[in-house]
Each structure stands twice: as structure tokens, then as C-alpha cells.
């Protein structure tokens, strides 16, 4: 007999607790043991800093601007909403942490705006000559996930309990019956997917393999839903995914209110953020002057002889400020048709008490189930979109992963309620030969290439996929530490040589004129950093650098390039391939390429695994 939904979710709760304890302990060890240099290299620390201006932002938070002075080419992992702590270091290397936790309010490549808890924290920051900032353990998102799971486990006789029992139990998913709507500008499978979304009373899933127009389909589904509902909630696991769909909805003429900070910071994105809209509201100048008066009165309070009357004044001004805030919020929310935020962002204080007919969760296959429930608690109907054959959610505790914490809500519903799933089948990205292997291995051979991409290539009579076998070329892997994994310097050098050769073959002029873009991908961070160094040092690549991106598989999620070169790194006599065993990652890597895919790897190591053996043989048939 199948496990009850409540028992399943209670087990998820326990696994999440394991992950929480594990990550907290890892963080403690990193903070206590790891030197600043290594933290900087991992992108979790900036040191030393320039401290810039401080001010009160639109949300009345005291913020300070900081900028990193050095190591500007290292990609950092600071994000909006993440907690951070400041520290100093003395001559002996001893680190002292300042006694407060702050929050990232805005961040780009080298500058960050940090919200501080109080004025004393600002004095502490400004009083230090040499200062650093590093990520702090993120309790908040765990707390939100624990609370959401508790709510859904305890739910009885309400909509949340119904959704839980539909997703995890025997309760059937129901649908409305009306004539299908025609969308002549979509392909047949996209049209069917939008109709399935419109007909769903409880849940629908849009399964979008690489290049099949999942975002186009989602935008259409949201747009059509807004003919039937006044406002919808659109969420995703990452800020980048929220930005992407928000931008497409804005292009479609939908008014979006973006809660949280966009990661792709351009004026178009900023103009529909909550903060920017709040600031540009006609009532805001009045609110700002009231808040300023309140701060000045607090300053007088210490010295004032008539403290009571000052306090009375403060309280009456605060009441006026609260009324204005409520008025501005009501106006912003009544104008917006789509509220867009991350899953954790759906718990933002400005959304407290809000309910929606429908929540759309994009990239649902990358989100832990407990994170999805944060947003689902606000809605009556759930639409999940993503691809469970691509990147999984991040789980750091191996035991929790083994016991099923990485099993996403999307996977569970696909298995339990296959009738609610629509598979998008026409892809618009890749040359057919690049697509076909992925289609056969992951999607039951169901995908087809749109006619205009089927034979796309850069050079006439080019082979769309090559495997450069590094066996016997002295390309040996080395282990460089837990979170960097492996490096294979000779293979990295060979990858760069392959790129150089291909650019020369195309012709330098044509490469620049047609802006042919290239992605260099490796599953291992150390290999990525080494590849970046090689490209930086080599003058040949100077004119092409804006067209070349080097990143991990995760960094390429949702992106595509004309040419993709993958360095698989692993080369050993035992046939050990570590996390290359996670084939979903490899699926992402090989499906980023539009016209040319070059894979570098030691065939004798990799082909002991049936997937890589099939891939190697498949490429052999094309040459």
C-alpha cells in the first residue's frame, strides 16, 4: 500500500532537518578553519572592502554601500536577501567578526548594498580601517521551509490539505470542461499544454525539454489565465529564473510587480521592482519626509526635557507613516496583474495574507519540495513547469539525498498523476544530430527538431558533434579539495586549443562579424577557473572574449550558445566518474549547443558507464 501523504511529508521534514544540520556544521567549520584566501576564491567573501555612503532606502532600512578592492574577476555567490557578516583581520591573521548579521539588499559584480540592523552596526562598519564581508549561514530559507511543511502536514479540511492529497495520495486531479482555445502562433504541443493549464482545477505540469519553448508556453498560459483571474503569483527557485519570465511577461504587456531584487540588473528589470515602484509613487515624498522627521525626533529624545510630548509626536507621525505605507502598497498591488518572486520571496512581509487563484512555479524541477509549499500555501491551483531530466535541486548532505530529499514535487506529481503532464515536443535550438541523442536517452525519442534548426551549422559539411578522446595523451585528473573536486590541466589546455582551431577554421573576421558565441563548460569548478586563466593569458582570444563564456553546468542552465566545448575532466584507471554519474547535469551540458558540440574526455574511463558508452558510439556514427 502507498505511503500516506502526511507520512511522506513528515519524512521530508526529517530529511530537511538533516540537510540543515549538515549545512550549518559545514558552515561552522568553513568559518573557523578556512582561510580568507580560500573563501575569496570560492566567491563567498570580499576582502578588503571600500566602505561607501550610507542612507535609508525606500523601505526605510539603514543601508551601507561596500565595494571589493581586489579579486574582481572571481565570480561571487552573494545574492539579494542572503545574510552576511563583517569581519576584521589583525597582523597575525586572527579574524574578528563584528557582532551583528546584515542582509544583502542589492548586489552586482563588485558592489553591494547591505541592510544593517541598526545605527550602531553602521558605526562599527565605518570605524574599521580594513574590513571584509562574507556570507553567513542562511537560517531564513530553512525556517520558511520548515514552517511551510508544518502547515501542510497539519492541514485538515482546507484547500492546502486537498492539494497535498492530490499530489501525494489517491485523490484524483480534476479539471474544468470547456472547448479548447486555439493559439495559431504556438505549435501543437505548446497549444495542448496551455489548454491543459487552463482546464486544470488543481494542478498541471508543463514539461519542457531543452529548447522547446517552455517560457513562451508559460507566458501564454499566464496571459490566458489573466483573462479569467485578476492576479496570479509567478515564482521560481532562483532570482534569475524569476527575472527571465518576468521580462517576457512585461514584453507581452502584462504589468508585473517584482518582489525582491533582480539578478539581471538593467533598467527594464528595475523599473518593475517593488522598491522602485514604491519610490516613484506620488505619496512617497510625503512618507519620506515623515520618516525623516521621526528619525530627527528620536535624535532629540535623549536630550529632550519634554520627552513625553516628543514621544507622542513620534507615535502620531509613525501612525501617519503606516497609513501612507498601506495606501502606497494597496495602490501598487491593485495595479499589478502578476506578482513575481522567488519561492522563499513569496513569504515576504508585503505578501502576508495575500491569496491567489493560481501559482505558477517555473524551474520546478530545481526546487526542493519544501520550498514549493511556501508559495503553494497562497494559492488554490498549482502549475509546475520545468524538466526533471535537467538540473536537480542542490542537496549537500549525501545521506539526505540518498533518502530522497532531492525528489522534487514535480517528479512526484509526474509519477503519481501522469495525466496532468504535457510534454513539449518541438525544439527550436539545436541541430538535429545534437538533439537526437538527448531525445532518445531522456525523452523516449519523442522530440523533433523544428525545420529551420534541423540542419543548422556554422561550416558546410561540418560534423555537429565531436568527441576528442584524450586517452593516452597524458591528460590526468588531480583532486583539489572537496568543493572544487577535480582538475585536468592537460585536458583544459587541449580544450582551449580546440577552440582556437575552430575559430581559425571559421575565420576570425566572420567569427566577429556574425558574433558567433561560445560556451566552455566543465562540471568542476577548478577546471572552470583554470580554463578562464588560460583564456585570459592567451592574446589570441583578446578580440573574442566578449563572445566566450566559461562556466560550470549549473551556470549554463537555461542558456544556449552557437558552439559548446565540454571538458569532462575524469581520467583514471578505476573508471571512477564521481558526480558525472548524475546524467541530468550532462544532459544540460550537451543541449546548450545550437550548431557545434565538442566533448573532451578520456573514453577508456568514461565509457565504462553505459550512458557515455552510448554517447561515444552515437558520435562515432556521425563522423
XYZ file of N, CA and C in Angstrom, residues 35-139:
315
model
N 40.819 29.611 5.551
C 41.450 30.930 5.487
C 40.688 31.867 4.562
N 40.941 33.160 4.729
C 40.256 34.166 3.915
C 40.508 33.926 2.427
N 41.748 33.570 2.078
C 42.116 33.360 0.671
C 41.203 32.359 -0.019
N 40.947 31.241 0.674
C 40.101 30.198 0.069
C 38.646 30.653 -0.036
N 38.200 31.407 0.982
C 36.824 31.926 0.939
C 36.651 32.893 -0.228
N 37.685 33.714 -0.452
C 37.624 34.671 -1.572
C 37.535 33.904 -2.886
N 38.379 32.852 -3.024
C 38.395 32.055 -4.267
C 37.047 31.394 -4.529
N 36.350 31.041 -3.451
C 35.040 30.392 -3.614
C 33.921 31.402 -3.825
N 34.264 32.682 -3.778
C 33.262 33.720 -4.055
C 32.338 34.011 -2.895
N 32.693 33.502 -1.678
C 31.797 33.718 -0.532
C 32.307 34.822 0.398
N 33.363 35.529 -0.050
C 33.967 36.544 0.811
C 34.602 37.633 -0.055
N 34.432 38.902 0.343
C 35.163 40.022 -0.273
C 36.068 40.621 0.795
N 37.332 40.758 0.445
C 38.282 41.351 1.383
C 39.494 41.834 0.604
N 39.973 43.048 0.801
C 39.407 44.111 1.645
C 38.311 44.886 0.900
N 37.575 45.700 1.686
C 36.443 46.448 1.127
C 36.703 47.949 1.151
N 36.089 48.666 0.211
C 35.911 50.117 0.354
C 34.502 50.319 0.883
N 34.371 51.076 1.973
C 33.034 51.356 2.523
C 32.576 52.698 1.961
N 31.397 52.706 1.309
C 30.890 53.928 0.672
C 29.832 54.600 1.516
N 28.879 55.234 0.833
C 27.887 56.040 1.560
C 26.856 55.161 2.263
N 26.209 55.761 3.254
C 25.116 55.055 3.946
C 23.881 55.949 3.874
N 22.707 55.336 3.862
C 21.461 56.110 3.751
C 20.294 55.192 4.110
N 19.094 55.781 4.213
C 17.876 54.985 4.402
C 17.262 54.753 3.033
N 16.983 53.482 2.692
C 16.406 53.201 1.367
C 14.888 53.385 1.401
N 14.249 53.100 0.255
C 12.799 53.329 0.137
C 12.001 52.555 1.178
N 12.554 51.398 1.622
C 11.820 50.576 2.592
C 12.201 50.933 4.031
N 12.869 52.103 4.158
C 13.239 52.619 5.482
C 14.276 51.756 6.192
N 15.091 51.030 5.411
C 16.181 50.259 6.023
C 17.458 51.100 5.964
N 18.245 51.025 7.010
C 19.548 51.699 7.014
C 20.519 50.825 6.222
N 21.068 51.370 5.136
C 21.944 50.558 4.287
C 23.308 51.235 4.115
N 24.301 50.398 3.804
C 25.641 50.920 3.511
C 26.135 50.267 2.217
N 26.832 51.064 1.402
C 27.401 50.521 0.166
C 28.825 50.059 0.427
N 29.184 48.892 -0.078
C 30.573 48.421 0.006
C 31.011 47.930 -1.369
N 32.315 47.994 -1.603
C 32.855 47.594 -2.899
C 34.111 46.775 -2.657
N 34.322 45.715 -3.440
C 35.551 44.939 -3.245
C 36.697 45.616 -3.998
N 37.867 45.610 -3.370
C 39.020 46.285 -3.979
C 39.799 45.362 -4.890
N 39.809 44.061 -4.542
C 40.679 43.121 -5.268
C 39.885 41.908 -5.745
N 40.570 41.018 -6.486
C 39.993 39.729 -6.943
C 38.658 39.919 -7.658
N 38.598 40.967 -8.487
C 37.308 41.314 -9.110
C 36.871 40.322 -10.182
N 37.811 39.492 -10.651
C 37.418 38.549 -11.715
C 36.837 37.251 -11.158
N 36.839 37.105 -9.824
C 36.267 35.870 -9.234
C 34.753 36.027 -9.117
N 34.024 35.058 -9.656
C 32.558 35.116 -9.545
C 32.134 34.884 -8.113
N 31.256 35.762 -7.616
C 30.850 35.608 -6.212
C 29.470 34.953 -6.125
N 29.125 34.519 -4.902
C 27.824 33.859 -4.711
C 26.902 34.672 -3.800
N 27.212 35.978 -3.631
C 26.311 36.841 -2.863
C 25.041 37.064 -3.679
N 23.894 37.066 -2.988
C 22.612 37.283 -3.674
C 21.718 38.130 -2.807
N 20.748 38.790 -3.443
C 19.744 39.560 -2.705
C 19.112 38.685 -1.608
N 18.959 39.275 -0.415
C 18.263 38.573 0.665
C 19.141 37.651 1.491
N 20.395 37.391 1.021
C 21.272 36.479 1.773
C 21.868 37.215 2.979
N 22.011 36.503 4.120
C 22.625 37.128 5.287
C 24.158 37.182 5.147
N 24.761 38.241 5.670
C 26.228 38.394 5.616
C 26.732 38.877 6.966
N 28.031 38.655 7.209
C 28.643 39.225 8.413
C 29.941 39.934 8.018
N 30.281 40.984 8.757
C 31.519 41.737 8.508
C 32.598 41.252 9.473
N 33.866 41.398 9.045
C 34.960 40.962 9.918
C 36.191 41.837 9.700
N 37.094 41.776 10.677
C 38.406 42.406 10.520
C 39.457 41.333 10.742
N 40.674 41.627 10.287
C 41.776 40.667 10.472
C 42.997 41.431 10.979
N 43.626 40.913 12.032
C 44.815 41.618 12.531
C 46.080 41.094 11.843
N 47.253 41.639 12.250
C 48.518 41.286 11.574
C 48.851 39.808 11.694
N 48.396 39.170 12.773
C 48.722 37.758 12.963
C 47.778 36.853 12.150
N 46.773 37.468 11.496
C 45.830 36.675 10.701
C 44.573 36.298 11.459
N 44.469 36.759 12.730
C 43.288 36.413 13.539
C 42.071 37.205 13.043
N 40.966 36.475 12.826
C 39.743 37.111 12.307
C 38.800 37.421 13.466
N 38.257 38.644 13.470
C 37.253 39.020 14.468
C 35.982 39.425 13.734
N 34.863 38.770 14.073
C 33.586 39.089 13.421
C 32.881 40.206 14.184
N 32.297 41.153 13.454
C 31.515 42.204 14.103
C 30.207 41.568 14.583
N 29.691 42.119 15.676
C 28.645 41.410 16.413
C 27.225 41.674 15.898
N 26.998 41.478 14.604
C 25.633 41.597 14.061
C 25.588 40.889 12.708
N 24.369 40.547 12.293
C 24.175 39.934 10.970
C 23.408 40.937 10.113
N 23.874 41.137 8.877
C 23.226 42.076 7.967
C 22.647 41.302 6.776
N 21.984 42.008 5.856
C 21.339 41.335 4.717
C 21.676 42.051 3.422
N 21.933 41.276 2.371
C 22.215 41.873 1.059
C 20.926 42.478 0.507
N 20.988 43.781 0.187
C 19.812 44.462 -0.336
C 19.915 44.626 -1.856
N 21.168 44.638 -2.355
C 21.404 44.764 -3.797
C 22.846 44.338 -4.045
N 23.095 43.648 -5.157
C 24.487 43.276 -5.445
C 24.685 43.172 -6.953
N 25.833 43.661 -7.443
C 26.223 43.362 -8.821
C 27.621 42.741 -8.779
N 28.432 42.923 -9.832
C 29.727 42.215 -9.869
C 30.628 42.564 -8.680
N 30.785 43.875 -8.405
C 31.788 44.285 -7.411
C 31.252 45.225 -6.338
N 29.951 45.532 -6.378
C 29.400 46.473 -5.410
C 28.184 45.844 -4.747
N 28.042 46.139 -3.462
C 26.929 45.542 -2.722
C 26.317 46.613 -1.812
N 24.999 46.594 -1.702
C 24.316 47.451 -0.733
C 23.793 46.512 0.354
N 24.188 46.786 1.594
C 23.877 45.869 2.701
C 22.962 46.567 3.695
N 21.836 45.931 4.040
C 20.911 46.479 5.035
C 21.397 46.096 6.426
N 21.560 47.105 7.273
C 22.112 46.894 8.624
C 20.994 46.872 9.661
N 21.218 46.180 10.788
C 20.134 46.083 11.781
C 19.889 47.388 12.537
N 20.921 48.225 12.703
C 20.742 49.463 13.478
C 21.917 50.430 13.251
N 21.817 51.611 13.863
C 22.842 52.645 13.662
C 24.178 52.242 14.295
N 24.130 51.453 15.374
C 25.385 51.004 15.999
C 26.187 50.132 15.036
N 25.473 49.309 14.263
C 26.145 48.456 13.279
C 26.866 49.322 12.242
N 26.226 50.434 11.844
C 26.857 51.336 10.872
C 28.131 51.944 11.454
N 28.063 52.361 12.708
C 29.252 52.939 13.359
C 30.379 51.916 13.400
N 30.035 50.643 13.696
C 31.049 49.576 13.759
C 31.714 49.380 12.397
N 30.909 49.421 11.325
C 31.450 49.240 9.967
C 32.347 50.417 9.589
N 31.865 51.627 9.893
C 32.626 52.822 9.492
C 33.882 53.028 10.345
N 33.882 52.400 11.516
C 35.024 52.613 12.425
C 36.216 51.708 12.150
N 36.133 50.855 11.149
C 37.233 49.901 10.877
C 37.993 50.324 9.621
N 39.319 50.278 9.733
C 40.135 50.676 8.581
C 40.110 49.621 7.483
N 40.336 48.347 7.874
C 40.325 47.271 6.884
C 39.211 46.297 7.256
N 38.307 46.111 6.311
C 37.090 45.363 6.617
C 36.822 44.343 5.518
N 36.211 43.208 5.891
C 35.785 42.214 4.898
C 34.332 41.862 5.140
N 33.703 41.210 4.149
C 32.327 40.742 4.320
C 32.243 39.318 3.775
N 31.513 38.446 4.457
C 31.349 37.078 3.956
C 29.916 36.618 4.159
N 29.541 35.592 3.402
C 28.202 35.023 3.556
C 28.055 34.448 4.958
N 26.853 34.571 5.506
C 26.563 33.994 6.811
C 25.589 32.844 6.580
N 25.486 31.939 7.509
C 24.588 30.796 7.328
C 23.143 31.293 7.189
N 22.448 30.814 6.155
C 21.114 31.320 5.843
C 20.028 30.536 6.585
N 19.721 31.017 7.788
C 18.673 30.367 8.599
C 17.286 30.610 7.989
